[in-house]
Coordinates of C-alpha atoms in Angstrom, one line a residue:
Chain A
G100 CA 5.0 -9.5 -11.3
N101 CA 5.1 -10.3 -8.0
S102 CA 2.9 -13.3 -6.8
V103 CA 2.3 -16.0 -4.1
T104 CA 0.8 -18.7 -4.2
Q105 CA -0.5 -21.0 -1.3
M106 CA -1.2 -24.8 -0.8
E107 CA -5.2 -24.7 -1.4
G108 CA -7.7 -25.7 1.6
P109 CA -9.8 -26.6 3.7
V110 CA -6.9 -27.7 5.9
T111 CA -8.9 -29.9 8.5
L112 CA -6.7 -31.3 11.5
S113 CA -7.3 -33.1 15.1
E114 CA -5.7 -31.2 18.1
E115 CA -2.5 -31.4 18.5
A116 CA -1.7 -32.3 15.1
F117 CA 1.6 -31.0 13.0
L118 CA 0.4 -28.0 10.4
T119 CA 2.0 -27.2 7.1
I120 CA 0.7 -24.6 5.2
N121 CA 3.1 -24.4 2.0
C122 CA 3.7 -20.5 0.5
T123 CA 5.7 -20.2 -2.6
Y124 CA 6.8 -16.8 -4.4
T125 CA 7.6 -15.0 -7.6
A126 CA 9.4 -11.6 -7.1
T127 CA 12.2 -10.0 -8.6
G128 CA 14.5 -8.6 -6.0
Y129 CA 14.4 -9.5 -2.4
P130 CA 11.0 -9.2 -0.8
S131 CA 9.9 -9.3 2.8
L132 CA 7.5 -12.1 3.8
F133 CA 4.6 -12.4 6.2
W134 CA 1.9 -14.8 7.4
Y135 CA -1.4 -12.7 8.1
V136 CA -4.1 -14.6 10.5
Q137 CA -8.1 -13.8 9.6
Y138 CA -10.4 -15.3 12.5
P139 CA -14.0 -15.7 11.5
G140 CA -15.4 -12.0 11.3
E141 CA -11.9 -10.1 12.4
G142 CA -9.2 -8.1 10.5
L143 CA -5.9 -9.4 9.4
Q144 CA -3.4 -9.7 12.1
L145 CA 0.1 -10.1 11.7
L146 CA 1.4 -13.4 12.8
L147 CA 4.8 -13.3 11.5
K148 CA 7.2 -12.0 9.0
A149 CA 10.9 -12.7 7.4
T150 CA 12.9 -10.0 5.8
K151 CA 15.7 -11.7 4.0
A152 CA 16.8 -15.2 3.0
D153 CA 17.3 -17.9 5.9
D154 CA 15.4 -15.5 8.4
K155 CA 12.8 -17.6 10.8
G156 CA 9.8 -15.6 11.7
S157 CA 8.4 -17.2 14.7
N158 CA 5.1 -16.1 17.1
K159 CA 2.6 -18.2 19.3
G160 CA 4.7 -21.3 18.1
F161 CA 4.1 -20.7 14.3
E162 CA 7.2 -20.9 12.4
A163 CA 8.2 -20.0 8.8
T164 CA 11.5 -19.6 7.3
Y165 CA 12.5 -17.5 4.2
R166 CA 14.0 -19.4 1.5
K167 CA 15.6 -18.1 -1.3
E168 CA 16.5 -21.3 -2.3
T169 CA 13.0 -22.6 -3.2
T170 CA 11.1 -18.9 -3.0
S171 CA 9.1 -20.5 -0.2
F172 CA 8.0 -19.7 3.4
H173 CA 6.0 -22.5 4.7
L174 CA 4.3 -22.2 7.6
E175 CA 4.3 -24.6 10.3
K176 CA 3.5 -25.2 13.9
G177 CA 4.0 -28.6 15.8
S178 CA 0.8 -28.9 17.6
V179 CA -2.4 -26.8 16.5
Q180 CA -4.7 -25.8 19.0
V181 CA -9.0 -25.3 18.3
S182 CA -8.4 -21.6 18.7
D183 CA -5.9 -21.8 15.6
S184 CA -8.9 -22.0 13.4
A185 CA -9.0 -19.4 10.9
V186 CA -7.8 -18.2 7.2
Y187 CA -4.0 -18.2 7.3
F188 CA -2.3 -15.5 4.3
C189 CA 0.9 -15.5 3.1
A190 CA 2.2 -12.0 1.9
L191 CA 4.9 -10.5 0.7
R192 CA 6.4 -7.0 0.5
W193 CA 8.5 -5.8 -2.7
E194 CA 10.3 -3.0 -1.8
W195 CA 11.6 -0.6 -4.7
G196 CA 12.3 2.9 -6.0
G197 CA 12.5 4.5 -2.6
G198 CA 9.0 6.2 -0.7
S199 CA 6.5 4.3 0.4
N200 CA 5.3 1.8 -2.1
Y201 CA 5.2 -1.0 0.1
K202 CA 1.9 -2.7 -0.6
L203 CA 1.2 -6.3 0.0
T204 CA 0.5 -9.0 -2.2
F205 CA -1.7 -11.6 -0.8
G206 CA -2.1 -15.3 -1.5
K207 CA -5.7 -17.0 -1.8
G208 CA -5.6 -18.2 1.9
T209 CA -6.2 -21.2 3.7
L210 CA -9.0 -21.9 5.6
L211 CA -7.5 -24.0 8.9
T212 CA -10.3 -26.0 11.0
V213 CA -8.9 -27.9 14.3
N214 CA -11.4 -30.4 15.5
P215 CA -10.8 -31.4 19.3
Chain B
A97 CA -2.4 0.1 22.3
A98 CA -4.4 1.8 19.8
G99 CA -5.2 0.3 16.9
V100 CA -6.7 1.1 13.2
I101 CA -10.3 2.6 13.2
Q102 CA -12.1 1.8 10.6
S103 CA -16.0 3.6 10.0
P104 CA -18.5 2.5 9.5
R105 CA -18.0 -1.0 10.4
H106 CA -21.2 -2.2 8.3
L107 CA -22.3 -0.2 5.5
I108 CA -25.7 -1.1 3.1
K109 CA -26.3 0.8 -0.3
E110 CA -28.0 1.0 -3.2
K111 CA -26.7 0.3 -7.1
R112 CA -25.7 3.9 -8.1
E113 CA -25.5 5.3 -4.7
T114 CA -22.2 6.6 -3.0
A115 CA -20.2 5.1 0.1
T116 CA -17.5 7.3 2.1
L117 CA -15.4 4.6 4.0
K118 CA -13.3 6.3 7.0
C119 CA -9.5 5.4 8.3
Y120 CA -7.8 6.4 11.5
P121 CA -4.1 4.9 11.7
I122 CA -2.4 4.5 14.5
P123 CA -1.2 7.5 16.2
R124 CA 2.2 8.4 14.6
H125 CA 1.5 6.7 11.6
D126 CA 1.8 8.4 8.3
T127 CA 1.0 6.1 6.3
V128 CA -2.3 4.6 5.2
Y129 CA -3.5 1.9 2.5
W130 CA -6.7 0.3 1.3
Y131 CA -7.1 -3.0 0.4
Q132 CA -10.6 -4.9 -0.9
Q133 CA -11.2 -8.4 0.1
G134 CA -14.3 -10.2 -1.9
P135 CA -16.3 -13.0 -0.7
G136 CA -13.8 -15.9 -0.1
Q137 CA -11.0 -13.7 -2.0
D138 CA -7.3 -12.6 -0.7
P139 CA -7.3 -9.1 -0.1
Q140 CA -6.0 -6.8 -3.4
F141 CA -4.2 -3.4 -2.8
L142 CA -6.4 0.1 -3.9
I143 CA -4.2 2.9 -3.1
S144 CA -1.8 4.4 -0.4
F145 CA -0.9 7.5 0.9
Y146 CA 2.1 8.7 2.2
E147 CA 2.3 12.0 4.0
K148 CA -1.0 12.8 2.6
M149 CA 0.0 12.4 -1.2
Q150 CA -0.6 8.9 -2.8
S151 CA 2.1 6.7 -2.8
D152 CA 0.9 3.8 -5.1
K153 CA -2.3 3.0 -7.0
G154 CA -3.4 -0.7 -7.7
S155 CA -6.7 -1.6 -9.1
I156 CA -8.4 1.0 -7.8
P157 CA -11.7 1.5 -10.1
D158 CA -11.9 5.0 -11.7
R159 CA -15.4 5.4 -9.5
F160 CA -13.4 5.5 -6.4
S161 CA -11.5 8.2 -4.8
A162 CA -9.5 8.6 -1.7
Q163 CA -7.2 11.0 0.2
Q164 CA -5.2 11.0 3.4
F165 CA -6.0 14.6 5.3
S166 CA -3.5 16.4 7.8
D167 CA -4.5 14.7 10.7
Y168 CA -3.2 11.9 8.6
H169 CA -7.2 10.1 8.5
S170 CA -7.9 8.7 5.3
E171 CA -11.4 8.5 3.3
L172 CA -12.3 6.7 0.2
N173 CA -15.5 7.8 -1.6
M174 CA -17.3 5.2 -3.9
S175 CA -19.3 6.6 -6.4
S176 CA -21.8 4.5 -8.8
L177 CA -21.9 1.9 -6.7
E178 CA -22.5 -1.7 -8.2
L179 CA -23.1 -5.1 -7.0
G180 CA -19.7 -6.3 -7.5
D181 CA -18.6 -3.3 -5.2
S182 CA -20.0 -5.6 -2.1
A183 CA -16.5 -6.3 -0.2
L184 CA -15.1 -5.9 3.2
Y185 CA -12.8 -3.0 2.7
F186 CA -10.0 -2.8 5.3
C187 CA -7.5 0.0 6.0
A188 CA -3.8 -0.6 7.3
S189 CA -1.2 2.0 8.9
S190 CA 2.4 2.1 9.4
L191 CA 5.0 4.3 9.8
G192 CA 6.5 5.1 6.0
G193 CA 10.0 5.4 4.8
Q194 CA 12.0 2.1 3.9
G195 CA 9.6 -0.3 4.4
L196 CA 10.6 -0.9 8.0
Y197 CA 7.8 -1.3 9.5
E198 CA 4.5 -3.6 9.2
Q199 CA 1.2 -2.6 8.3
Y200 CA -1.5 -2.9 11.0
F201 CA -4.9 -3.9 9.6
G202 CA -8.0 -2.0 10.9
P203 CA -11.5 -4.5 11.6
G204 CA -12.7 -3.5 8.2
T205 CA -15.6 -1.9 6.5
R206 CA -18.3 -4.5 5.1
L207 CA -20.1 -3.0 2.6
T208 CA -23.0 -4.6 0.8
V209 CA -24.7 -3.2 -2.1
T210 CA -28.0 -4.3 -2.9

């Protein structure tokens, strides 16, 4: 079946450090890939997405490139801020069979803490 | 912009009681998804509806049922509650058809079963 594997956290960085959170996936066909962010006590917010190989999603300084050859979608940010502290979830959506069977499959999540 | 509304935001129930969670999708969204997130866990897909019909089903216990109404809001009914049902329940909505549009999540309902 489809699955997403994220690097285990927690990740603790100092402000302005470089961030990488690894994400790899297993799926047949060509899934769409997403990064969601969950701030403490809040719901999930879409951070960025990519729908086909070599697409780069970007938002708020975060980037991730859909690499089909390595089945990866690593999240990166050049300079993190304290306000980036949150849990980050990598997810895939596997489209099949038409209709609206487009559920998301999530990774386990990575807790990021950024210290001043 | 209007977002997904979930009610109640917090709910405390005792074992063997029933609970009903409500989800109001973004206007014009015709697809609703329900996810369950246990403490420290990733969200797990429960069930989805498109145009008031069940479109997909995940790891939803038989004690749970759900439906989508004519105004596209959805309700998740949970009976014979167990301690293990304590979790954050998310609803997400999207525009259905061909999976072209992303899912927008509500703030969640935190269910505590004592």
